[in-house]
PDB file of C-alpha atoms and ligand atoms in Angstrom:
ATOM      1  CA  UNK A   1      11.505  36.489 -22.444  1.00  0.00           C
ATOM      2  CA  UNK A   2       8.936  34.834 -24.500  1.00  0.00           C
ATOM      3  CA  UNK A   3       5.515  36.185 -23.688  1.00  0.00           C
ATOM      4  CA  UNK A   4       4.102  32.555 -24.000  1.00  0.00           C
ATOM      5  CA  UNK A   5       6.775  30.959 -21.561  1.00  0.00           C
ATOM      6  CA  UNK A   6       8.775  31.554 -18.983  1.00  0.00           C
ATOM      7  CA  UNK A   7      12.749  29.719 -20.096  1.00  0.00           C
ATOM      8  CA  UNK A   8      15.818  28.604 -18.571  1.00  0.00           C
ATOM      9  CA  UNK A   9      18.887  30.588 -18.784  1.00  0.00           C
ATOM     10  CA  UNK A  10      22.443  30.252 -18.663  1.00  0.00           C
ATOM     11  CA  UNK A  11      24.709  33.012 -18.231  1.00  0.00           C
ATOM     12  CA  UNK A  12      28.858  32.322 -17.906  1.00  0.00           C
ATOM     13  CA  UNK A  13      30.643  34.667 -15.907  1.00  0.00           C
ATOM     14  CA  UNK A  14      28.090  35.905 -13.876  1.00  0.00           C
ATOM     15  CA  UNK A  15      29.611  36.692  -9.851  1.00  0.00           C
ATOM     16  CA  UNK A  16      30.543  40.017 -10.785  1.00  0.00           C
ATOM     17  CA  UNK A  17      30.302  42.490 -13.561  1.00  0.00           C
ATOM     18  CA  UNK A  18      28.022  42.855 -16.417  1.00  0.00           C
ATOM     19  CA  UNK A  19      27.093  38.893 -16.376  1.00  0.00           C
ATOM     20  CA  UNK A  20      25.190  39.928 -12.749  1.00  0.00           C
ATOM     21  CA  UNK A  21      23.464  42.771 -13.994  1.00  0.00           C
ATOM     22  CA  UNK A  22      22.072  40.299 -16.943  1.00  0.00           C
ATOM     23  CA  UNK A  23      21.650  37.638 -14.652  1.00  0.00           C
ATOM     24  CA  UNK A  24      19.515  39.979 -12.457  1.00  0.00           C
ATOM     25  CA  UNK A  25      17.547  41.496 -15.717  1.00  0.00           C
ATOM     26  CA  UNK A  26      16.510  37.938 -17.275  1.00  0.00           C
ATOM     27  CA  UNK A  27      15.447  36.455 -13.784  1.00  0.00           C
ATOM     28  CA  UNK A  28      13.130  39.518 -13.661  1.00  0.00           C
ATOM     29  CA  UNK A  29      11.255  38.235 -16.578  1.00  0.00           C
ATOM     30  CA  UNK A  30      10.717  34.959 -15.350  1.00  0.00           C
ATOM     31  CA  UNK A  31      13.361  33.189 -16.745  1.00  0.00           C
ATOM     32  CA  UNK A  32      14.983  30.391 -14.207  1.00  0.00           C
ATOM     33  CA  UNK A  33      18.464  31.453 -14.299  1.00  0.00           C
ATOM     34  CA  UNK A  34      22.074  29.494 -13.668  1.00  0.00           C
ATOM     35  CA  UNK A  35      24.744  32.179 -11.954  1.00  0.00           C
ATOM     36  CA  UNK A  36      27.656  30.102 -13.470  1.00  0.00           C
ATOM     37  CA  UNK A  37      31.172  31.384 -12.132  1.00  0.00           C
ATOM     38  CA  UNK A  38      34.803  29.862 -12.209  1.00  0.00           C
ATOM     39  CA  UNK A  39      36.384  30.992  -9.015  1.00  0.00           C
ATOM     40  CA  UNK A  40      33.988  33.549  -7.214  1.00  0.00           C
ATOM     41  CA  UNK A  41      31.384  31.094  -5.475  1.00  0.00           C
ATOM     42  CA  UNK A  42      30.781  34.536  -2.831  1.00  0.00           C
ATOM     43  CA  UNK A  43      29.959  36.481  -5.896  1.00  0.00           C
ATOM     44  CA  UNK A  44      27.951  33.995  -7.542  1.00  0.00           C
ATOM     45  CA  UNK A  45      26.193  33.669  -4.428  1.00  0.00           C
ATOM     46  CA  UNK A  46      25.162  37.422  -3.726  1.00  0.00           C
ATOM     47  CA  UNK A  47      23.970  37.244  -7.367  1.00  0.00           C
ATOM     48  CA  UNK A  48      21.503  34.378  -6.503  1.00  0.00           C
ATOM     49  CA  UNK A  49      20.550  35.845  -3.149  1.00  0.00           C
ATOM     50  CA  UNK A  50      19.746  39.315  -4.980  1.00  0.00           C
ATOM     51  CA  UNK A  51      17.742  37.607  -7.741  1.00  0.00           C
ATOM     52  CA  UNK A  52      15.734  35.245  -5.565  1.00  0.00           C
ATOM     53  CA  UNK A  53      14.537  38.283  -2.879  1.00  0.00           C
ATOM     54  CA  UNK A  54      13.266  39.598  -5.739  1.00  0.00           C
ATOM     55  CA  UNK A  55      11.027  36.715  -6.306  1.00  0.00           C
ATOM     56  CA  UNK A  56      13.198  35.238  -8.788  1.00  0.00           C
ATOM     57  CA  UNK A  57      15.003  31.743  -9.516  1.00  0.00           C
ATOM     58  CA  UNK A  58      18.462  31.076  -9.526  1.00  0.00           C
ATOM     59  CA  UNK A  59      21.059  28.997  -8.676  1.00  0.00           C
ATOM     60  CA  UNK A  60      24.902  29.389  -8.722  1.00  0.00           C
ATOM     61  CA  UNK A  61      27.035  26.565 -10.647  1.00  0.00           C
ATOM     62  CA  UNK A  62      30.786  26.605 -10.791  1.00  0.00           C
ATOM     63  CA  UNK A  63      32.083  25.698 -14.082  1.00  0.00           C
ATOM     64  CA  UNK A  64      35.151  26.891 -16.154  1.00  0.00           C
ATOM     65  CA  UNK A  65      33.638  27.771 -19.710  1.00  0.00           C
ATOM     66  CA  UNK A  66      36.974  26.610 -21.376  1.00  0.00           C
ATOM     67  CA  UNK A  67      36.815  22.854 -20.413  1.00  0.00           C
ATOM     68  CA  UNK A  68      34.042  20.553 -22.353  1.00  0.00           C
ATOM     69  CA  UNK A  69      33.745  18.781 -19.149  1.00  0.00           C
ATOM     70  CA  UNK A  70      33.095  21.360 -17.010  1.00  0.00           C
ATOM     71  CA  UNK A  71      30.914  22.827 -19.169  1.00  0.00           C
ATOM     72  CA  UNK A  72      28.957  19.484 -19.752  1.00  0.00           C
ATOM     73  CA  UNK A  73      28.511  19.664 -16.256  1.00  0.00           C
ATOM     74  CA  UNK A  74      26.985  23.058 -15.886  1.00  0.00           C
ATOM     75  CA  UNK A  75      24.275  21.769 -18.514  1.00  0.00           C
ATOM     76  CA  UNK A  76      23.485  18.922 -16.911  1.00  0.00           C
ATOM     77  CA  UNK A  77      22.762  20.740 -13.479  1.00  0.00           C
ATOM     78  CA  UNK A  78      20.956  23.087 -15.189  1.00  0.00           C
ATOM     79  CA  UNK A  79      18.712  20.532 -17.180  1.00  0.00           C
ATOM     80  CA  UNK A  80      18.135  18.793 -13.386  1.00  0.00           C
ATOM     81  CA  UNK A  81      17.182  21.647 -11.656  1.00  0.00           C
ATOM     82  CA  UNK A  82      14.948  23.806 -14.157  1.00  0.00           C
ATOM     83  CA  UNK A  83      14.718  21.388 -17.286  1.00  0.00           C
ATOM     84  CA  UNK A  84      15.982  22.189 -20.801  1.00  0.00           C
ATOM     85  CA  UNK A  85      18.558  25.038 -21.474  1.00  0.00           C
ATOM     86  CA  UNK A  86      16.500  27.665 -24.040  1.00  0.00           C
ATOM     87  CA  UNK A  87      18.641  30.863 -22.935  1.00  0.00           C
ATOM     88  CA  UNK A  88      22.215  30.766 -23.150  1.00  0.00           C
ATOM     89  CA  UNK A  89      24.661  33.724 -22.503  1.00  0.00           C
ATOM     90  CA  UNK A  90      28.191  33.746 -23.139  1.00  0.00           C
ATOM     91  CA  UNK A  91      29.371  36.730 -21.469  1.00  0.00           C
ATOM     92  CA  UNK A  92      32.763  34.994 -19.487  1.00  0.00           C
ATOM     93  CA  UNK A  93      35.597  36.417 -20.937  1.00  0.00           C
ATOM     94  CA  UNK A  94      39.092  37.342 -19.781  1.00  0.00           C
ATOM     95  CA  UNK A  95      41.287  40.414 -20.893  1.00  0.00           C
ATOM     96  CA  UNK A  96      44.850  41.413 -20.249  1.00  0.00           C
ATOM     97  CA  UNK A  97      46.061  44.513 -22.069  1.00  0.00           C
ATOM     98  CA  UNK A  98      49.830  44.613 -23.140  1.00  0.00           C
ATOM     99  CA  UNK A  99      51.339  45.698 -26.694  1.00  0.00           C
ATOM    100  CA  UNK A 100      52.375  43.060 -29.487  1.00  0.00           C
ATOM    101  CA  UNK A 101      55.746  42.793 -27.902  1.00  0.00           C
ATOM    102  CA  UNK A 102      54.166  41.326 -24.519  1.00  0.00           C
ATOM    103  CA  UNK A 103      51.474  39.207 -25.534  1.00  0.00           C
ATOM    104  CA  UNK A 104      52.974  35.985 -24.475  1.00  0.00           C
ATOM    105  CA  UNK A 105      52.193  32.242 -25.942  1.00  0.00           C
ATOM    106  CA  UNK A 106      49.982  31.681 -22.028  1.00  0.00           C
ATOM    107  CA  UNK A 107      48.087  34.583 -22.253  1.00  0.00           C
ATOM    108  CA  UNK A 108      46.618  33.363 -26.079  1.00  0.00           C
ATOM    109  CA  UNK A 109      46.271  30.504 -24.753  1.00  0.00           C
ATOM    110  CA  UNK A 110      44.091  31.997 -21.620  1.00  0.00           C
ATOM    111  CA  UNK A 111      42.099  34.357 -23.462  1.00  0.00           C
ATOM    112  CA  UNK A 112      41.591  32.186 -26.762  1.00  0.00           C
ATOM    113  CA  UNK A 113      40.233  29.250 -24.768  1.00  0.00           C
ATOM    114  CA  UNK A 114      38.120  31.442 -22.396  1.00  0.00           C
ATOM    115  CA  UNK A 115      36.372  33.814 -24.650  1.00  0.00           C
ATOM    116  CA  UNK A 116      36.641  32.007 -27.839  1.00  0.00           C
ATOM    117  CA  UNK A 117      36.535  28.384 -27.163  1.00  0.00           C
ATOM    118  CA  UNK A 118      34.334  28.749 -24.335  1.00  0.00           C
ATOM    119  CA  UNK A 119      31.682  29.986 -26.172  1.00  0.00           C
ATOM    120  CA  UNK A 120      32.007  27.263 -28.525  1.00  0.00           C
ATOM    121  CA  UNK A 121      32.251  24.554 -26.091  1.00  0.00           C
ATOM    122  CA  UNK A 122      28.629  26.547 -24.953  1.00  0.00           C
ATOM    123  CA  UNK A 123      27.486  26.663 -27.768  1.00  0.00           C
ATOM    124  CA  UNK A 124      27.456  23.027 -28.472  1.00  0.00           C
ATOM    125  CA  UNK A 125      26.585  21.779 -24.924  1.00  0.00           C
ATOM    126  CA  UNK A 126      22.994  24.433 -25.807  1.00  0.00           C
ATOM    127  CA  UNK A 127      23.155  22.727 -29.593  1.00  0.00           C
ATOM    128  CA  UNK A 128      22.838  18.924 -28.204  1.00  0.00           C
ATOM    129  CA  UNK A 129      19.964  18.898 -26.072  1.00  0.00           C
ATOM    130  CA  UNK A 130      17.322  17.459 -28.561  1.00  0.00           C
ATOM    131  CA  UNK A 131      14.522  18.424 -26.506  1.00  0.00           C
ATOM    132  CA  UNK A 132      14.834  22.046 -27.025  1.00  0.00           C
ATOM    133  CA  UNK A 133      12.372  24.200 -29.081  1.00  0.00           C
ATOM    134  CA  UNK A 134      13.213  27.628 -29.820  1.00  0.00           C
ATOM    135  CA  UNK A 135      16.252  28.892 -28.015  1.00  0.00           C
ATOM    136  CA  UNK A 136      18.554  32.037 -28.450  1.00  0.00           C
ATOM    137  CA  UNK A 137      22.289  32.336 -27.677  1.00  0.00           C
ATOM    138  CA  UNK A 138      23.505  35.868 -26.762  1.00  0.00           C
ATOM    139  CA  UNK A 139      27.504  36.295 -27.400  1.00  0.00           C
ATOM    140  CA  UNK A 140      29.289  38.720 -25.334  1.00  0.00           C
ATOM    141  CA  UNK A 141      31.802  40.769 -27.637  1.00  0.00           C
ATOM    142  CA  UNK A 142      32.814  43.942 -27.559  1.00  0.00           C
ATOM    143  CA  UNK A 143      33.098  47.465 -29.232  1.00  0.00           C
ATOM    144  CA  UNK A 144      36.755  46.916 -29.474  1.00  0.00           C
ATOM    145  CA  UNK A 145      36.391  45.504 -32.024  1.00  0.00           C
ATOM    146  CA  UNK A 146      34.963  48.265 -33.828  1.00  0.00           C
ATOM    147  CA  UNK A 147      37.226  51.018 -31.910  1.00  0.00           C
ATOM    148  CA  UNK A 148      40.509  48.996 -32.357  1.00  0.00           C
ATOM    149  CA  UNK A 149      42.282  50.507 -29.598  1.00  0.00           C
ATOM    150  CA  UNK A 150      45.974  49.810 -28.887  1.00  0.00           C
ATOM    151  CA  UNK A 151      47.338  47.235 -26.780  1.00  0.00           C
ATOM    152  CA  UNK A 152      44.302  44.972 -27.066  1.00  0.00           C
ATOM    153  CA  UNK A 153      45.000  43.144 -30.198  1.00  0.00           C
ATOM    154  CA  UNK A 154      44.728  39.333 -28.414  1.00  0.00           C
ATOM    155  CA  UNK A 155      41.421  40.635 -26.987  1.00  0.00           C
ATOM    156  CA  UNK A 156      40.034  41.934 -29.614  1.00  0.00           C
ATOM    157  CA  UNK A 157      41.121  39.436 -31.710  1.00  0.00           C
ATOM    158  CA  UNK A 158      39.292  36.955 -29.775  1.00  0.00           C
ATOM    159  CA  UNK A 159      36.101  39.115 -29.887  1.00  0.00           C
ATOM    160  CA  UNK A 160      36.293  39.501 -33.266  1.00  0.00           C
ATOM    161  CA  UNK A 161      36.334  35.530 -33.607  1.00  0.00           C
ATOM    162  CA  UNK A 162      33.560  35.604 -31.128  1.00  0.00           C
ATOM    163  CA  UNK A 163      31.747  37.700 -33.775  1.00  0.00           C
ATOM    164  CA  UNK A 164      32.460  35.689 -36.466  1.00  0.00           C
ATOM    165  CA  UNK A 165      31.706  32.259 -34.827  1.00  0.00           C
ATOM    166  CA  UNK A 166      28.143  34.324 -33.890  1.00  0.00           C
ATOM    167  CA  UNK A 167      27.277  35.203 -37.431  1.00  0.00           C
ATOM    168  CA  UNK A 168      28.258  31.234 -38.781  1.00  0.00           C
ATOM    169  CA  UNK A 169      26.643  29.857 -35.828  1.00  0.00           C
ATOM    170  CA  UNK A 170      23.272  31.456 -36.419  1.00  0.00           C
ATOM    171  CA  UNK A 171      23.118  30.224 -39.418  1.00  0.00           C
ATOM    172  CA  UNK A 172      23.833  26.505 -38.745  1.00  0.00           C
ATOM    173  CA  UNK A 173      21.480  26.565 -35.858  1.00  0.00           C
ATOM    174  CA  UNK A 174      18.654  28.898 -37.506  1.00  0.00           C
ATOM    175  CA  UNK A 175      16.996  25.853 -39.472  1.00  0.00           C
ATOM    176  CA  UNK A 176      16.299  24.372 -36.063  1.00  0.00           C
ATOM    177  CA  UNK A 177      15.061  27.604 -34.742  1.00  0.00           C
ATOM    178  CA  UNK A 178      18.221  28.836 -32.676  1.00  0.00           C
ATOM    179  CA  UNK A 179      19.091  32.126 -32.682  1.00  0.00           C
ATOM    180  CA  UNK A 180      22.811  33.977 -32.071  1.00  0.00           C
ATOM    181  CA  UNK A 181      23.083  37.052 -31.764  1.00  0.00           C
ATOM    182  CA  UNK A 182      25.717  39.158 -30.030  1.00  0.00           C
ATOM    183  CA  UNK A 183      26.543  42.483 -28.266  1.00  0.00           C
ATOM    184  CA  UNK A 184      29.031  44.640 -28.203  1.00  0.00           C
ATOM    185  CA  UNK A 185      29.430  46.869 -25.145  1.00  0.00           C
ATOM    186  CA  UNK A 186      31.489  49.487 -24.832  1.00  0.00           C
ATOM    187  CA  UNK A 187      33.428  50.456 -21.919  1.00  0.00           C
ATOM    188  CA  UNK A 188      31.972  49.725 -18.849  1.00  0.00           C
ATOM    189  CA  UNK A 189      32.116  50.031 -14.786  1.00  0.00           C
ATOM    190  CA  UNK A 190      33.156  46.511 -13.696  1.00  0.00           C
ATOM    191  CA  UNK A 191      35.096  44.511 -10.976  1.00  0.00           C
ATOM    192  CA  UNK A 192      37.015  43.058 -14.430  1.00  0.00           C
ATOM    193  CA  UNK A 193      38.075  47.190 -15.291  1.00  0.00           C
ATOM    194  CA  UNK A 194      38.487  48.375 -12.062  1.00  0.00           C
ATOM    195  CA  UNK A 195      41.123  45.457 -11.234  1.00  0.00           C
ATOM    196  CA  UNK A 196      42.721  47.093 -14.460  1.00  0.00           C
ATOM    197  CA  UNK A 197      42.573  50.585 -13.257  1.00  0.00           C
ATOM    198  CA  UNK A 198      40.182  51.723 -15.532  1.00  0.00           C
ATOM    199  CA  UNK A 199      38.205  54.179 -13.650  1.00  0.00           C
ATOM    200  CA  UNK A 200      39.488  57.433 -13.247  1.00  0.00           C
ATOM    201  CA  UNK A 201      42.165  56.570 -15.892  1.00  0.00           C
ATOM    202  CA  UNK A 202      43.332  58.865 -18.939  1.00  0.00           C
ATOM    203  CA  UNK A 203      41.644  55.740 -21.231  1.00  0.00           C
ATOM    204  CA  UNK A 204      37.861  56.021 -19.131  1.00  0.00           C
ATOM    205  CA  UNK A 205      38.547  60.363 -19.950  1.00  0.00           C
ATOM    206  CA  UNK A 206      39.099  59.385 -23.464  1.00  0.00           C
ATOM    207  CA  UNK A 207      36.474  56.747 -23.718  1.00  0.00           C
ATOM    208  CA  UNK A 208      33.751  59.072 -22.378  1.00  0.00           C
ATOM    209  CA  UNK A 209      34.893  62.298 -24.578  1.00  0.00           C
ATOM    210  CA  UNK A 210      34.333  59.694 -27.395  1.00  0.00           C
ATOM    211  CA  UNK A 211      31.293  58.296 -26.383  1.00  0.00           C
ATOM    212  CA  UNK A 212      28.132  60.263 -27.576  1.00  0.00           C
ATOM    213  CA  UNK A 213      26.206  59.699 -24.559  1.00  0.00           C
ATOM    214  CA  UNK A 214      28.851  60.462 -22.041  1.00  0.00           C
ATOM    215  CA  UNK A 215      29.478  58.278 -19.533  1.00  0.00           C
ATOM    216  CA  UNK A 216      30.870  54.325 -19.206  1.00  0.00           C
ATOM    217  CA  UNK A 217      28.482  52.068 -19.232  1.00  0.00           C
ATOM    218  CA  UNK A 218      27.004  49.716 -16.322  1.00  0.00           C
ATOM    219  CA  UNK A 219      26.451  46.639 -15.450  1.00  0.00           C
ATOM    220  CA  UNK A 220      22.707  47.905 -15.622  1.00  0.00           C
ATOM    221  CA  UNK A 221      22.577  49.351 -19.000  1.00  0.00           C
ATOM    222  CA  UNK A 222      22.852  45.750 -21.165  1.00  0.00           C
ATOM    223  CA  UNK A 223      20.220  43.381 -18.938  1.00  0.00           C
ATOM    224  CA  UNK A 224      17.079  45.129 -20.974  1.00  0.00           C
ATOM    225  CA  UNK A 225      19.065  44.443 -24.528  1.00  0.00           C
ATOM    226  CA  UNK A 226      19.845  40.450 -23.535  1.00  0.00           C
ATOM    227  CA  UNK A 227      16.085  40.105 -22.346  1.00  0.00           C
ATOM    228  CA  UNK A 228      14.638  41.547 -25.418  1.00  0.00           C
ATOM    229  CA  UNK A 229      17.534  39.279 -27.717  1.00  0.00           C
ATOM    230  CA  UNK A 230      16.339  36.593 -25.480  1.00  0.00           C
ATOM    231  CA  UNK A 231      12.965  36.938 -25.911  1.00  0.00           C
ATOM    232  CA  UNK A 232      10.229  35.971 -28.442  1.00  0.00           C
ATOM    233  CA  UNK A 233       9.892  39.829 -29.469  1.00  0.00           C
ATOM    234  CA  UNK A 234      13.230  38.982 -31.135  1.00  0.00           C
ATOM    235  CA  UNK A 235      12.065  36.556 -33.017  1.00  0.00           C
ATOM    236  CA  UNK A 236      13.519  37.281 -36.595  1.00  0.00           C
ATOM    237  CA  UNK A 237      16.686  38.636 -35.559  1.00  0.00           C
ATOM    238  CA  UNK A 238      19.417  36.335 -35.858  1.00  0.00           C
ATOM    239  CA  UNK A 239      23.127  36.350 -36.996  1.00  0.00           C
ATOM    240  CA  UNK A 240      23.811  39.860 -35.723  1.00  0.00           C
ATOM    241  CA  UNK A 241      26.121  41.448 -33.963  1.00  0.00           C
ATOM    242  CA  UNK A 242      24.815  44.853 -31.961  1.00  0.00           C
ATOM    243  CA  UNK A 243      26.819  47.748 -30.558  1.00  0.00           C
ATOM    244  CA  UNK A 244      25.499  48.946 -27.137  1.00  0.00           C
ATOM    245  CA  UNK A 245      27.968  51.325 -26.423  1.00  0.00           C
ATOM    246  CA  UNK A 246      26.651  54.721 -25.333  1.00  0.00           C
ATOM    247  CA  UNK A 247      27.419  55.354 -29.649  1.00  0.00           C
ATOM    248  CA  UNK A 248      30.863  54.481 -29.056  1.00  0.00           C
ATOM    249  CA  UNK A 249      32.506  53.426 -32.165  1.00  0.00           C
TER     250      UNK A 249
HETATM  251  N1  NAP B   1      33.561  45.903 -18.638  1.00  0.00           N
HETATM  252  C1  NAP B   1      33.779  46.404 -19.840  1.00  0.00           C
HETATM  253  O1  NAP B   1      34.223  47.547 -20.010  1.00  0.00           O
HETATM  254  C2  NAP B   1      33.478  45.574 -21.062  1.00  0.00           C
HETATM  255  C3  NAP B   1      33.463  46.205 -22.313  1.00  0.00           C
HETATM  256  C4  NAP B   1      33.194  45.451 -23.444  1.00  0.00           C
HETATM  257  C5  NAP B   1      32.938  44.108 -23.320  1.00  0.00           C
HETATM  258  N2  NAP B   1      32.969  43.511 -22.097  1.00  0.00           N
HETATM  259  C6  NAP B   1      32.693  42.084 -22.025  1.00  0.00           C
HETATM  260  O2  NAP B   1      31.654  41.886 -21.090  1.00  0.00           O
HETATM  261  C7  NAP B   1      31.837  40.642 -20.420  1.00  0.00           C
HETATM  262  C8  NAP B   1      31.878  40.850 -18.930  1.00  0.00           C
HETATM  263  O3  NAP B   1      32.934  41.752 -18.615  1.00  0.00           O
HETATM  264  P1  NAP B   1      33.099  42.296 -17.116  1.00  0.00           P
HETATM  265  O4  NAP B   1      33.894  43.521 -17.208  1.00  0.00           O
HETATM  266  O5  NAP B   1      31.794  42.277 -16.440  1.00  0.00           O
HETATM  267  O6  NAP B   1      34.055  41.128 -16.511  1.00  0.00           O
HETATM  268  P2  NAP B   1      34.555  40.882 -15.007  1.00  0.00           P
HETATM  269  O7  NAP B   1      34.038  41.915 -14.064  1.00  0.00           O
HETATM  270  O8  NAP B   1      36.029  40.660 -15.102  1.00  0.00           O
HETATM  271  O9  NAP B   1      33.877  39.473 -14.681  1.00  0.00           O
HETATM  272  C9  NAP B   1      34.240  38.362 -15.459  1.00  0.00           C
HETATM  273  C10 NAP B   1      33.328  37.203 -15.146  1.00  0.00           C
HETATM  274  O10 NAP B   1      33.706  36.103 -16.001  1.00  0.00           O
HETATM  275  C11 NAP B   1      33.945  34.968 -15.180  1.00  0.00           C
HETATM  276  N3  NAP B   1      34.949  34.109 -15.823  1.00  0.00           N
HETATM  277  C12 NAP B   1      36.201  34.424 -16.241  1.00  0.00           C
HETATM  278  N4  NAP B   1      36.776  33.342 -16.785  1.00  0.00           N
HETATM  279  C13 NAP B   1      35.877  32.319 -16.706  1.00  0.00           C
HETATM  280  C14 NAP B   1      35.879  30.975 -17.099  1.00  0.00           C
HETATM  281  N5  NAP B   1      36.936  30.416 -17.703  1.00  0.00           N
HETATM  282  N6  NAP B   1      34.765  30.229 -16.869  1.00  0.00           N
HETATM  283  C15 NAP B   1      33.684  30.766 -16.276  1.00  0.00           C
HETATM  284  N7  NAP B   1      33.618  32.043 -15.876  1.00  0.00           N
HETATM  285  C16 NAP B   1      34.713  32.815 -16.091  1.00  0.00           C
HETATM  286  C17 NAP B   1      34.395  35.510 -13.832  1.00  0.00           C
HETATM  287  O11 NAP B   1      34.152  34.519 -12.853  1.00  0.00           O
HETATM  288  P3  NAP B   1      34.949  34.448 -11.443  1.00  0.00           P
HETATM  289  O12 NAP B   1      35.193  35.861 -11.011  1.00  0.00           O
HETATM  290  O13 NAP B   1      34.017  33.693 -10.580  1.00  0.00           O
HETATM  291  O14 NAP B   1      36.215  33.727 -11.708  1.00  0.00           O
HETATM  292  C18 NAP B   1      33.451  36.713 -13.710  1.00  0.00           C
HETATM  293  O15 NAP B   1      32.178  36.287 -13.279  1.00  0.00           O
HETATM  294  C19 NAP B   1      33.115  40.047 -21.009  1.00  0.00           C
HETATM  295  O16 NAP B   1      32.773  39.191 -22.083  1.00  0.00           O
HETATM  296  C20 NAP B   1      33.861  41.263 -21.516  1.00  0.00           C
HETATM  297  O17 NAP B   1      34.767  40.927 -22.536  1.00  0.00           O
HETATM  298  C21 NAP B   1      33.234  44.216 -20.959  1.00  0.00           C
END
């Protein structure tokens, strides 16, 4: 967070998974922070519930990051309860792995309009408040899409995008002192990877033999590297995209 200020965040996707543990980690330097969710309003709620007995402020706001009006929406609550949006996080994302011969013409559409058009529909909504100052937008990617594994083209084809937008983004929005950046985690202990049977999986064996550090990651281990990308300390880093993946690559 800035040293000078204390901001107001939004970060998508976080009831669960590694959009909580940032949700948790920017709250705990000061920044007001909106829990949005799509279907999880329990989730969203613990999140809020954790964040606020820790002295923090938060509130949960159901929105579905792939519609504009839903996502005008979530700004607008967020402008009414804790005033301009100066923090945005687009971590929502969806994933289904299959190989080329199952990715069907839905499941583009699913995961292109969540991860990819979602966080330009974000993106925007954070770009057209003229009342901002200096703001920073943290993308959500992955180290897929440095790893390349097998049976995740879709998803890592929408990352990639997600990368790309990031890097032409930041410099459309740098002359008016917004900064995108993203992050690329690698695999990680989730409610999203468990549901896909990731722990204790011949994949999570691989991924940790690979990864120089030697374990997954948690929802824990990116909160500190949003903050810091959030914050003024990052002031003159913009337009890049960072692995945080135990060295995973
Ligand atoms: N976990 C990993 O190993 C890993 C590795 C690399 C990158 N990542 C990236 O990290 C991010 C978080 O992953 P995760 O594993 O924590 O995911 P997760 O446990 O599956 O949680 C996904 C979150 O996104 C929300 N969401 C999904 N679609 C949405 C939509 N259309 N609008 C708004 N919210 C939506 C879900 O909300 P509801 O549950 O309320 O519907 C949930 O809060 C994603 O961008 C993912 O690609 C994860």
């Amino acid at each position: 967070m800035s040293s000078s200020h204390a901001r107001t965040a939004i970060v998508t996707g976080a009831s669960k998974g590694l959009g909580a543990g940032i949700a948790a980690a920017l709250a705990g330097t000061g920044a007001a922070v909106v829990v949005n969710y799509r279907e999880d309003a329990e989730g969203a709620e613990r999140v809020v519930a954790g964040i606020t007995a820790n002295g923090g402020r938060a509130i949960a706001v159901r929105a579905d990051v792939a519609h504009g009006d839903d996502v005008r929406r979530l700004f607008e609550r967020a402008r009414e309860e804790y005033g301009p949006v100066d923090v945005l996080v687009n971590n929502a994302a969806v994933a289904a792995f299959a190989p080329l011969s199952g990715i069907t013409e839905e499941e583009f559409q699913r995961e292109m309009t969540t991860n990819l058009l979602g966080t330009i529909l974000t993106t925007q909504a954070l770009a057209a408040q003229d009342d901002i100052g200096a703001a920073s937008i943290i993308n959500v990617s992955t180290a897929g899409t440095l790893t390349h594994p097998p049976y995740a083209s879709l998803y890592v084809a929408s990352k990639s995008a997600v990368n790309a937008f990031t890097v032409v983004a930041a410099k459309e929005l740098g002359p008016r002192g917004i900064r995108v950046n993203a992050i690329m985690p690698g695999p990680s202990d989730t409610e999203g990877t468990r549901a896909m049977g990731f722990p204790g999986s011949a994949q999570e064996a691989q991924a940790i033999a690979d990864t120089p550090l030697g374990r997954t990651g948690t929802p824990d281990d990116y909160g500190p590297l949003v903050a810091f990308l959030a914050s003024d300390d990052a002031r003159w880093i913009t337009g890049d995209v960072i692995l945080a993946s135990g060295g995973l690559r």
